[in-house]
CSV table of C-alpha atoms in Angstrom, one decimal:
chain,number,residue,atom,x,y,z
A,1418,MET,CA,-34.4,43.0,2.9
A,1419,ALA,CA,-33.3,39.2,2.3
A,1420,LEU,CA,-31.7,38.0,5.5
A,1421,LEU,CA,-27.8,37.4,4.7
A,1422,LYS,CA,-27.0,33.8,6.1
A,1423,ALA,CA,-23.7,32.7,6.8
A,1424,THR,CA,-21.4,30.9,4.2
A,1425,ARG,CA,-22.1,26.9,3.8
A,1426,VAL,CA,-19.6,24.4,2.2
A,1427,SER,CA,-21.7,24.2,-1.1
A,1428,ASP,CA,-21.4,28.1,-2.0
A,1429,VAL,CA,-17.7,28.7,-1.2
A,1430,PRO,CA,-15.7,28.1,-5.0
A,1431,THR,CA,-12.2,27.3,-3.2
A,1432,LEU,CA,-11.7,26.8,0.3
A,1433,ASP,CA,-8.4,29.0,-0.4
A,1434,VAL,CA,-10.4,32.0,-0.5
A,1435,LEU,CA,-2.8,41.0,38.0
A,1436,VAL,CA,-1.8,38.0,39.7
A,1437,PRO,CA,0.6,35.1,39.1
A,1438,ASP,CA,-2.0,32.7,38.0
A,1439,LEU,CA,-3.9,34.8,35.7
A,1440,ALA,CA,-2.1,33.0,32.6
A,1441,ALA,CA,-3.0,29.5,33.7
A,1442,ALA,CA,-6.3,30.5,34.4
A,1443,ALA,CA,-6.7,31.7,31.1
A,1444,ARG,CA,-5.9,29.2,29.5
A,1445,ILE,CA,-8.2,26.9,31.3
A,1446,ASP,CA,-11.1,29.5,31.0
A,1447,VAL,CA,-10.8,28.8,27.2
A,1448,GLN,CA,-10.7,25.1,27.9
A,1449,LYS,CA,-13.3,25.1,29.9
A,1450,ARG,CA,-16.0,27.1,27.7
A,1451,ALA,CA,-14.9,24.9,25.0
A,1452,ALA,CA,-15.6,21.3,27.0
A,1453,GLY,CA,-19.7,22.3,25.9
A,1454,ARG,CA,-19.2,24.7,23.3
A,1455,LEU,CA,-16.4,26.0,20.9
A,1456,ALA,CA,-14.8,29.3,22.3
A,1457,VAL,CA,-15.6,32.4,19.9
A,1458,ILE,CA,-13.0,35.2,19.2
A,1459,GLY,CA,-14.4,37.9,17.3
A,1460,HIS,CA,-11.7,38.9,14.4
A,1461,ARG,CA,-10.9,42.6,14.9
A,1462,GLY,CA,-14.4,43.0,16.8
A,1463,LYS,CA,-17.6,42.0,14.9
A,1464,GLY,CA,-15.2,40.9,11.9
A,1465,MET,CA,-12.6,41.7,9.1
A,1466,ASN,CA,-12.8,44.7,6.8
A,1467,ALA,CA,-12.3,43.4,3.4
A,1468,LEU,CA,-12.9,46.3,1.2
A,1469,SER,CA,-13.0,45.1,-2.2
A,1470,SER,CA,-15.3,41.7,-1.1
A,1471,PRO,CA,-18.8,42.0,-2.6
A,1472,ASP,CA,-20.1,40.2,1.0
A,1473,ARG,CA,-21.3,43.7,2.5
A,1474,ARG,CA,-20.8,41.7,6.0
A,1475,LEU,CA,-17.5,42.7,5.6
A,1476,GLN,CA,-17.7,46.3,5.5
A,1477,GLU,CA,-20.4,46.6,7.9
A,1478,VAL,CA,-18.4,48.4,11.4
A,1479,LYS,CA,-14.3,49.4,11.1
A,1480,GLU,CA,-12.6,47.1,11.9
A,1481,ASN,CA,-10.1,47.3,15.4
A,1482,SER,CA,-12.6,50.2,16.9
A,1483,VAL,CA,-14.2,50.8,20.1
A,1484,ARG,CA,-17.4,50.1,18.2
A,1485,SER,CA,-16.6,47.1,16.1
A,1486,PHE,CA,-15.5,45.6,19.9
A,1487,ASN,CA,-18.8,46.4,21.6
A,1488,GLU,CA,-20.9,45.5,18.6
A,1489,ALA,CA,-19.0,42.4,18.9
A,1490,ALA,CA,-19.9,41.9,22.8
A,1491,ARG,CA,-23.9,41.9,21.1
A,1492,PHE,CA,-23.5,38.5,20.5
A,1493,ALA,CA,-21.9,35.5,22.2
A,1494,VAL,CA,-18.5,35.9,21.8
A,1495,ASP,CA,-15.7,35.3,25.0
A,1496,TYR,CA,-13.0,37.5,23.0
A,1497,VAL,CA,-12.6,40.0,20.8
A,1498,GLU,CA,-9.2,39.7,18.7
A,1499,PHE,CA,-7.3,42.9,17.7
A,1500,ASP,CA,-3.7,44.2,16.9
A,1501,VAL,CA,-0.8,46.4,19.0
A,1502,GLN,CA,1.4,47.9,17.7
A,1503,VAL,CA,3.4,51.0,19.5
A,1504,THR,CA,4.0,54.7,18.2
A,1505,LYS,CA,7.2,56.7,17.8
A,1506,ASP,CA,6.0,57.7,21.3
A,1507,ALA,CA,5.6,54.4,23.0
A,1508,CYS,CA,2.3,54.7,22.9
A,1509,PRO,CA,0.2,51.2,22.6
A,1510,ILE,CA,-2.2,52.1,19.6
A,1511,ILE,CA,-4.5,49.3,17.5
A,1512,PHE,CA,-4.3,48.9,13.8
A,1513,HIS,CA,-3.7,45.8,11.6
A,1514,ASP,CA,-1.3,47.3,8.7
A,1515,ASN,CA,2.4,48.3,9.0
A,1516,PHE,CA,1.7,51.1,6.4
A,1517,ILE,CA,-1.6,53.9,6.8
A,1518,PHE,CA,-2.5,55.6,3.2
A,1519,THR,CA,-4.0,58.5,2.8
A,1520,GLU,CA,-5.0,61.1,0.0
A,1521,GLU,CA,-3.3,65.1,-0.1
A,1522,HIS,CA,-3.6,67.4,-2.5
A,1523,GLY,CA,-4.6,64.6,-5.4
A,1524,LYS,CA,-1.5,62.7,-3.9
A,1525,VAL,CA,-1.7,59.0,-2.0
A,1526,SER,CA,1.0,58.9,0.1
A,1527,ASP,CA,1.9,56.5,3.3
A,1528,LYS,CA,3.5,55.8,6.4
A,1529,ARG,CA,5.1,53.3,8.6
A,1530,VAL,CA,2.6,53.3,11.9
A,1531,THR,CA,5.4,52.7,14.0
A,1532,ASP,CA,7.3,55.7,12.5
A,1533,LEU,CA,4.2,58.3,13.5
A,1534,ARG,CA,3.3,59.9,17.0
A,1535,LEU,CA,0.4,59.1,18.7
A,1536,ASP,CA,-0.9,62.3,17.6
A,1537,GLU,CA,-0.1,62.1,13.8
A,1538,PHE,CA,-1.9,58.3,14.2
A,1539,LEU,CA,-4.9,60.0,15.5
A,1540,ARG,CA,-6.0,62.3,12.6
A,1541,TYR,CA,-6.4,59.5,10.1
A,1542,GLY,CA,-10.2,58.7,9.6
A,1543,PRO,CA,-13.2,60.4,11.6
A,1544,GLN,CA,-12.4,62.4,14.6
A,1545,ASN,CA,-13.3,62.3,18.1
A,1546,LYS,CA,-13.8,66.0,18.4
A,1547,GLU,CA,-15.6,68.6,15.7
A,1548,GLY,CA,-14.1,71.1,14.1
A,1549,LYS,CA,-10.5,68.6,14.0
A,1550,ASN,CA,-9.7,68.1,10.6
A,1551,GLU,CA,-8.6,64.6,9.5
A,1552,LYS,CA,-7.0,63.0,7.2
A,1553,PRO,CA,-8.9,60.7,4.6
A,1554,LEU,CA,-7.7,56.5,5.5
A,1555,LEU,CA,-7.3,54.9,2.4
A,1556,ARG,CA,-6.2,51.0,2.3
A,1557,LYS,CA,-4.2,49.0,0.2
A,1558,MET,CA,-5.3,45.8,-1.2
A,1559,LYS,CA,-2.7,42.6,-1.1
A,1560,ASP,CA,-3.3,43.3,-5.0
A,1561,GLY,CA,-1.6,47.0,-5.1
A,1562,ARG,CA,-4.8,48.8,-5.6
A,1563,ILE,CA,-5.3,51.9,-2.9
A,1564,LEU,CA,-9.0,52.1,-2.0
A,1565,ASN,CA,-11.1,54.3,0.1
A,1566,TRP,CA,-11.8,52.7,3.2
A,1567,ASN,CA,-15.4,53.1,3.5
A,1568,VAL,CA,-18.0,51.3,5.9
A,1569,GLN,CA,-21.4,51.5,7.0
A,1570,SER,CA,-20.6,52.4,10.1
A,1571,ASP,CA,-16.9,54.3,11.0
A,1572,ASP,CA,-15.5,54.9,13.9
A,1573,PRO,CA,-12.1,56.6,14.6
A,1574,LEU,CA,-8.8,54.5,15.3
A,1575,CYS,CA,-7.9,54.0,19.1
A,1576,THR,CA,-5.5,53.3,21.3
A,1577,LEU,CA,-5.1,50.1,24.2
A,1578,GLN,CA,-5.9,52.3,26.5
A,1579,GLU,CA,-9.4,53.6,24.9
A,1580,ALA,CA,-10.2,49.9,24.3
A,1581,PHE,CA,-9.8,48.7,27.6
A,1582,GLU,CA,-11.6,52.2,29.3
A,1583,LYS,CA,-15.0,52.0,26.4
A,1584,VAL,CA,-15.5,48.2,25.7
A,1585,ASN,CA,-17.7,46.1,27.9
A,1586,PRO,CA,-15.9,44.8,30.4
A,1587,ARG,CA,-17.7,41.0,29.9
A,1588,LEU,CA,-15.2,40.4,27.2
A,1589,GLY,CA,-12.0,38.9,27.0
A,1590,PHE,CA,-8.9,40.4,24.7
A,1591,ASN,CA,-7.0,38.2,22.4
A,1592,VAL,CA,-3.8,40.9,21.7
A,1593,GLU,CA,-2.1,40.0,18.7
A,1594,LEU,CA,1.4,41.9,19.2
A,1595,LYS,CA,1.8,42.8,15.0
A,1596,PHE,CA,4.9,42.6,13.7
A,1597,ASP,CA,6.2,43.5,10.3
A,1598,ASP,CA,7.5,40.5,8.8
A,1599,ASN,CA,10.4,42.1,6.4
A,1600,LEU,CA,12.0,44.0,9.3
A,1601,VAL,CA,14.9,42.0,11.3
A,1602,TYR,CA,14.0,43.3,15.4
A,1603,GLN,CA,16.9,42.9,18.0
A,1604,GLU,CA,15.8,41.8,21.1
A,1605,GLU,CA,16.5,45.5,23.0
A,1606,GLU,CA,13.9,46.9,20.2
A,1607,LEU,CA,11.5,44.2,21.1
A,1608,SER,CA,12.1,44.4,24.6
A,1609,GLN,CA,11.3,48.3,24.5
A,1610,ILE,CA,8.0,47.9,22.5
A,1611,LEU,CA,6.9,44.9,24.6
A,1612,GLN,CA,7.4,47.2,27.6
A,1613,ALA,CA,5.5,49.8,26.6
A,1614,ILE,CA,2.6,47.3,25.7
A,1615,LEU,CA,2.4,45.7,29.4
A,1616,LYS,CA,2.6,49.5,31.0
A,1617,ALA,CA,-1.0,49.5,29.4
A,1618,PHE,CA,-2.5,46.2,30.7
A,1619,PHE,CA,-0.8,46.7,34.3
A,1620,GLU,CA,-2.5,50.0,34.4
A,1621,TYR,CA,-5.6,49.3,32.9
A,1622,ALA,CA,-6.8,45.7,32.3
A,1623,LYS,CA,-8.2,45.0,36.0
A,1624,ASP,CA,-9.5,41.4,35.8
A,1625,ARG,CA,-10.4,41.4,32.1
A,1626,PRO,CA,-9.1,37.9,30.5
A,1627,ILE,CA,-6.4,38.3,28.0
A,1628,ILE,CA,-4.5,36.3,26.0
A,1629,PHE,CA,-1.1,38.1,24.0
A,1630,SER,CA,-0.4,36.4,20.7
A,1631,SER,CA,2.3,37.2,17.7
A,1632,PHE,CA,3.4,35.2,14.3
A,1633,GLN,CA,7.1,36.8,15.5
A,1634,PRO,CA,8.7,33.7,17.4
A,1635,ASP,CA,11.2,36.0,19.3
A,1636,ALA,CA,8.6,38.4,20.6
A,1637,ALA,CA,6.2,35.8,21.6
A,1638,GLN,CA,9.5,34.4,23.7
A,1639,LEU,CA,10.5,37.5,25.0
A,1640,MET,CA,6.7,38.3,26.5
A,1641,ARG,CA,6.2,35.5,27.9
A,1642,LYS,CA,10.1,35.5,29.8
A,1643,LEU,CA,8.8,39.4,30.6
A,1644,GLN,CA,5.7,38.5,32.8
A,1645,SER,CA,3.8,35.6,34.1
A,1646,THR,CA,0.4,37.4,34.4
A,1647,TYR,CA,-1.3,36.2,31.0
A,1648,PRO,CA,-0.7,33.8,28.3
A,1649,VAL,CA,1.3,33.6,25.4
A,1650,TYR,CA,0.0,32.1,22.4
A,1651,PHE,CA,2.3,31.2,18.9
A,1652,LEU,CA,0.4,32.0,15.9
A,1653,THR,CA,1.3,30.0,13.0
A,1654,ASN,CA,0.1,29.3,9.4
A,1655,GLY,CA,1.1,25.8,10.2
A,1656,GLY,CA,2.9,25.0,7.4
A,1657,THR,CA,0.2,26.9,4.9
A,1658,GLU,CA,3.3,29.7,3.7
A,1659,ILE,CA,6.8,29.0,4.3
A,1660,TYR,CA,9.0,31.3,5.7
A,1661,THR,CA,12.6,31.5,6.0
A,1662,ASP,CA,12.2,31.1,10.1
A,1663,VAL,CA,11.8,27.4,10.4
A,1664,ARG,CA,9.8,28.3,13.8
A,1665,ARG,CA,6.9,29.5,11.6
A,1666,ASN,CA,6.5,26.4,9.0
A,1667,SER,CA,4.8,23.6,11.0
A,1668,LEU,CA,2.5,22.7,13.5
A,1669,GLU,CA,5.1,20.5,14.9
A,1670,GLU,CA,7.2,23.5,15.7
A,1671,ALA,CA,4.9,25.4,17.1
A,1672,VAL,CA,4.7,22.8,19.3
A,1673,LYS,CA,8.6,22.6,19.9
A,1674,LEU,CA,8.7,26.1,20.5
A,1675,CYS,CA,5.7,26.7,23.3
A,1676,LEU,CA,7.6,23.7,25.2
A,1677,ALA,CA,11.1,25.4,25.0
A,1678,SER,CA,9.6,28.7,26.1
A,1679,GLY,CA,7.0,27.7,28.1
A,1680,MET,CA,4.0,29.4,26.2
A,1681,GLN,CA,0.2,28.4,26.8
A,1682,GLY,CA,-1.1,27.6,23.4
A,1683,ILE,CA,-1.4,27.6,19.9
A,1684,VAL,CA,-3.3,29.9,17.6
A,1685,SER,CA,-3.6,28.3,13.6
A,1686,GLU,CA,-4.6,28.6,10.7
A,1687,ALA,CA,-7.5,26.7,10.1
A,1688,ARG,CA,-6.7,24.9,6.8
A,1689,ALA,CA,-3.4,23.8,8.7
A,1690,ILE,CA,-5.8,22.0,11.2
A,1691,PHE,CA,-7.8,20.0,8.8
A,1692,ARG,CA,-4.4,19.5,6.5
A,1693,PHE,CA,-2.4,18.1,9.4
A,1694,PRO,CA,-5.2,16.5,11.8
A,1695,ALA,CA,-2.8,14.2,13.4
A,1696,ALA,CA,-1.0,17.5,15.1
A,1697,ILE,CA,-4.2,18.0,17.1
A,1698,PRO,CA,-3.3,14.9,19.3
A,1699,LYS,CA,0.5,16.3,20.0
A,1700,ILE,CA,-0.7,19.3,20.7
A,1701,LYS,CA,-3.3,17.9,23.4
A,1702,GLU,CA,-0.3,16.0,24.9
A,1703,ALA,CA,1.9,18.6,24.9
A,1704,ASP,CA,-0.8,20.4,27.5
A,1705,LEU,CA,-1.2,23.8,24.8
A,1706,SER,CA,-4.7,25.0,24.1
A,1707,LEU,CA,-5.2,25.5,20.3
A,1708,LEU,CA,-7.7,28.3,19.0
A,1709,THR,CA,-7.8,28.8,14.9
A,1710,TYR,CA,-8.3,31.9,12.5
A,1711,GLY,CA,-8.8,32.2,9.1
A,1712,THR,CA,-11.5,32.2,5.7
A,1713,LEU,CA,-13.1,28.4,7.0
A,1714,ASN,CA,-14.0,29.7,10.3
A,1715,ASN,CA,-17.2,31.1,8.3
A,1716,VAL,CA,-17.8,28.2,7.4
A,1717,PRO,CA,-20.7,26.2,10.1
A,1718,GLU,CA,-19.4,22.7,8.9
A,1719,ALA,CA,-15.7,23.7,9.5
A,1720,VAL,CA,-16.2,24.8,12.8
A,1721,TYR,CA,-18.4,22.4,13.5
A,1722,MET,CA,-16.1,19.7,12.1
A,1723,GLN,CA,-13.2,21.6,14.3
A,1724,HIS,CA,-15.2,21.2,17.9
A,1725,LEU,CA,-15.1,17.6,17.4
A,1726,MET,CA,-11.4,17.5,16.4
A,1727,GLY,CA,-10.7,19.0,20.0
A,1728,VAL,CA,-10.1,22.9,19.0
A,1729,ASN,CA,-10.5,24.8,22.2
A,1730,GLY,CA,-11.8,28.0,20.3
A,1731,VAL,CA,-12.5,29.7,17.0
A,1732,ILE,CA,-11.5,33.5,15.4
A,1733,VAL,CA,-14.4,34.7,13.3
A,1734,ASP,CA,-15.3,37.2,11.2
A,1735,LEU,CA,-19.2,36.7,10.9
A,1736,VAL,CA,-19.9,36.6,14.5
A,1737,PRO,CA,-23.6,37.2,14.4
A,1738,GLU,CA,-23.8,34.2,11.5
A,1739,ILE,CA,-21.3,32.2,13.3
A,1740,THR,CA,-22.5,32.7,17.0
A,1741,LYS,CA,-26.0,31.2,16.0
A,1742,ALA,CA,-24.6,28.1,14.0
A,1743,ILE,CA,-22.4,27.2,17.0
A,1744,SER,CA,-25.5,27.4,19.4
A,1745,ASP,CA,-27.9,25.3,16.8
A,1746,LEU,CA,-24.7,22.9,15.8
A,1747,ILE,CA,-23.2,22.4,19.4
A,1748,ALA,CA,-25.8,21.4,21.9
A,1749,ALA,CA,-25.0,21.9,26.0
A,1750,PRO,CA,-24.2,18.3,27.3
A,1751,GLN,CA,-27.7,17.0,28.7
A,1752,THR,CA,-28.2,15.8,32.0
A,1753,ASP,CA,-29.6,12.7,32.7
A,1754,MET,CA,-32.9,14.0,33.8
A,1755,GLU,CA,-33.4,16.0,30.4
A,1756,ILE,CA,-32.1,12.7,28.9
A,1757,GLU,CA,-35.1,11.0,30.7
A,1758,ASP,CA,-37.1,13.9,29.5
A,1759,LEU,CA,-36.5,13.7,25.7
A,1760,SER,CA,-37.7,9.9,26.2
A,1761,SER,CA,-41.4,10.6,26.2
A,1762,LYS,CA,-41.3,13.3,23.5
A,1763,VAL,CA,-40.3,14.4,20.2
A,1764,MET,CA,-37.0,15.9,20.0
A,1765,LYS,CA,-37.4,19.4,18.1
A,1766,ASP,CA,-35.1,20.5,15.3
A,1767,ALA,CA,-33.4,16.9,15.6
A,1768,THR,CA,-32.3,16.3,12.0
A,1769,SER,CA,-30.2,20.0,12.4
A,1770,THR,CA,-27.8,18.9,14.7
A,1771,PRO,CA,-25.1,16.7,12.6
A,1772,ASN,CA,-24.6,13.2,14.5
A,1773,PHE,CA,-21.5,11.8,13.2
A,1774,THR,CA,-20.7,8.6,14.2
A,1775,HIS,CA,-16.6,7.5,14.9
A,1776,ARG,CA,-16.1,6.2,11.5
A,1777,GLU,CA,-17.6,9.2,9.9
A,1778,ILE,CA,-15.2,11.4,11.6
A,1779,SER,CA,-12.3,9.0,10.7
A,1780,PHE,CA,-13.2,9.0,7.5
A,1781,LEU,CA,-14.0,13.0,7.2
A,1782,LEU,CA,-10.4,13.8,8.8
A,1783,ARG,CA,-8.9,11.5,6.1
A,1784,LEU,CA,-10.4,13.5,3.3
A,1785,MET,CA,-10.2,17.1,4.8
A,1786,PRO,CA,-6.7,17.5,3.7
A,1787,GLU,CA,-7.3,16.5,0.2
A,1788,LEU,CA,-10.5,19.0,0.4
A,1789,VAL,CA,-8.5,21.9,1.6
A,1790,GLN,CA,-5.2,21.9,-0.7
């Protein structure tokens, strides 16, 4: 079987395709990891499931599952990212979509995930116990199609508690607090949801590195207000999409929100970083960590450019390929002795690592906004 490699730029037809100081410690941890290399975060584990994609790597392991998290742990990732919602009976569960689909008696039906009790939620998909009846798990695509959620390596849906108990303890958790963009949440409702999530963290997290993040500005601010144990990052498209809430519409607004509420970092769509590279120095001046997400993070050259630009970490789908590419492209800083040793021998694979001059980097930064339009 031919080996699958990470996507190169030339292959992409379009680029749009529990101590009080743990919060500061986790933020510094991301920055330190990125001092010699980028921190790598597995998206929904070993990668999201794109069921309609011709790329079979995006259908390998069920996303947001214990199996996917532990598969990611086999590679040089620092964190796994996943989505947390709270069931009707106040149990934090791990699931991305707002609605869950199944087929019964030949008819497709859907339920809002947060309207289900825990036992109802866990009936979807494969079961942990033999003999238990499962509901077929389907997924709605952005184009409206509903597909069977078929992957090569399936796994049951899981709770946040299970993730703490069953996932490799060396992995940090980058936890997206998931809310529906089409709903309006009152502070009391947000508080109840976040308190249910925090209860699980204070009971099971132990000393595992944790980062909270959310696209919902009020939820992110409230999580920062409710606790100081774990850092909170604001998730933003950075202006690549426009919302009625102006706080979501630019990196500049994201910085303002973080500074006003004491949040510790920003997680931006990677395209926004390339379109608006001048925002990076402002983020750094504000003493905020910067992570990115998006399909560009499956392109090694784009990841390498972000490293040069000062991004602290990347959330990626192609975990094996990108961790290897980062290892190859971003060498650890050399000691004086190592530099001296190089003078007496031929440097192996010297041409495999890009070595841009400051002038070339400046040119690329001016060019990138045009490339990602």
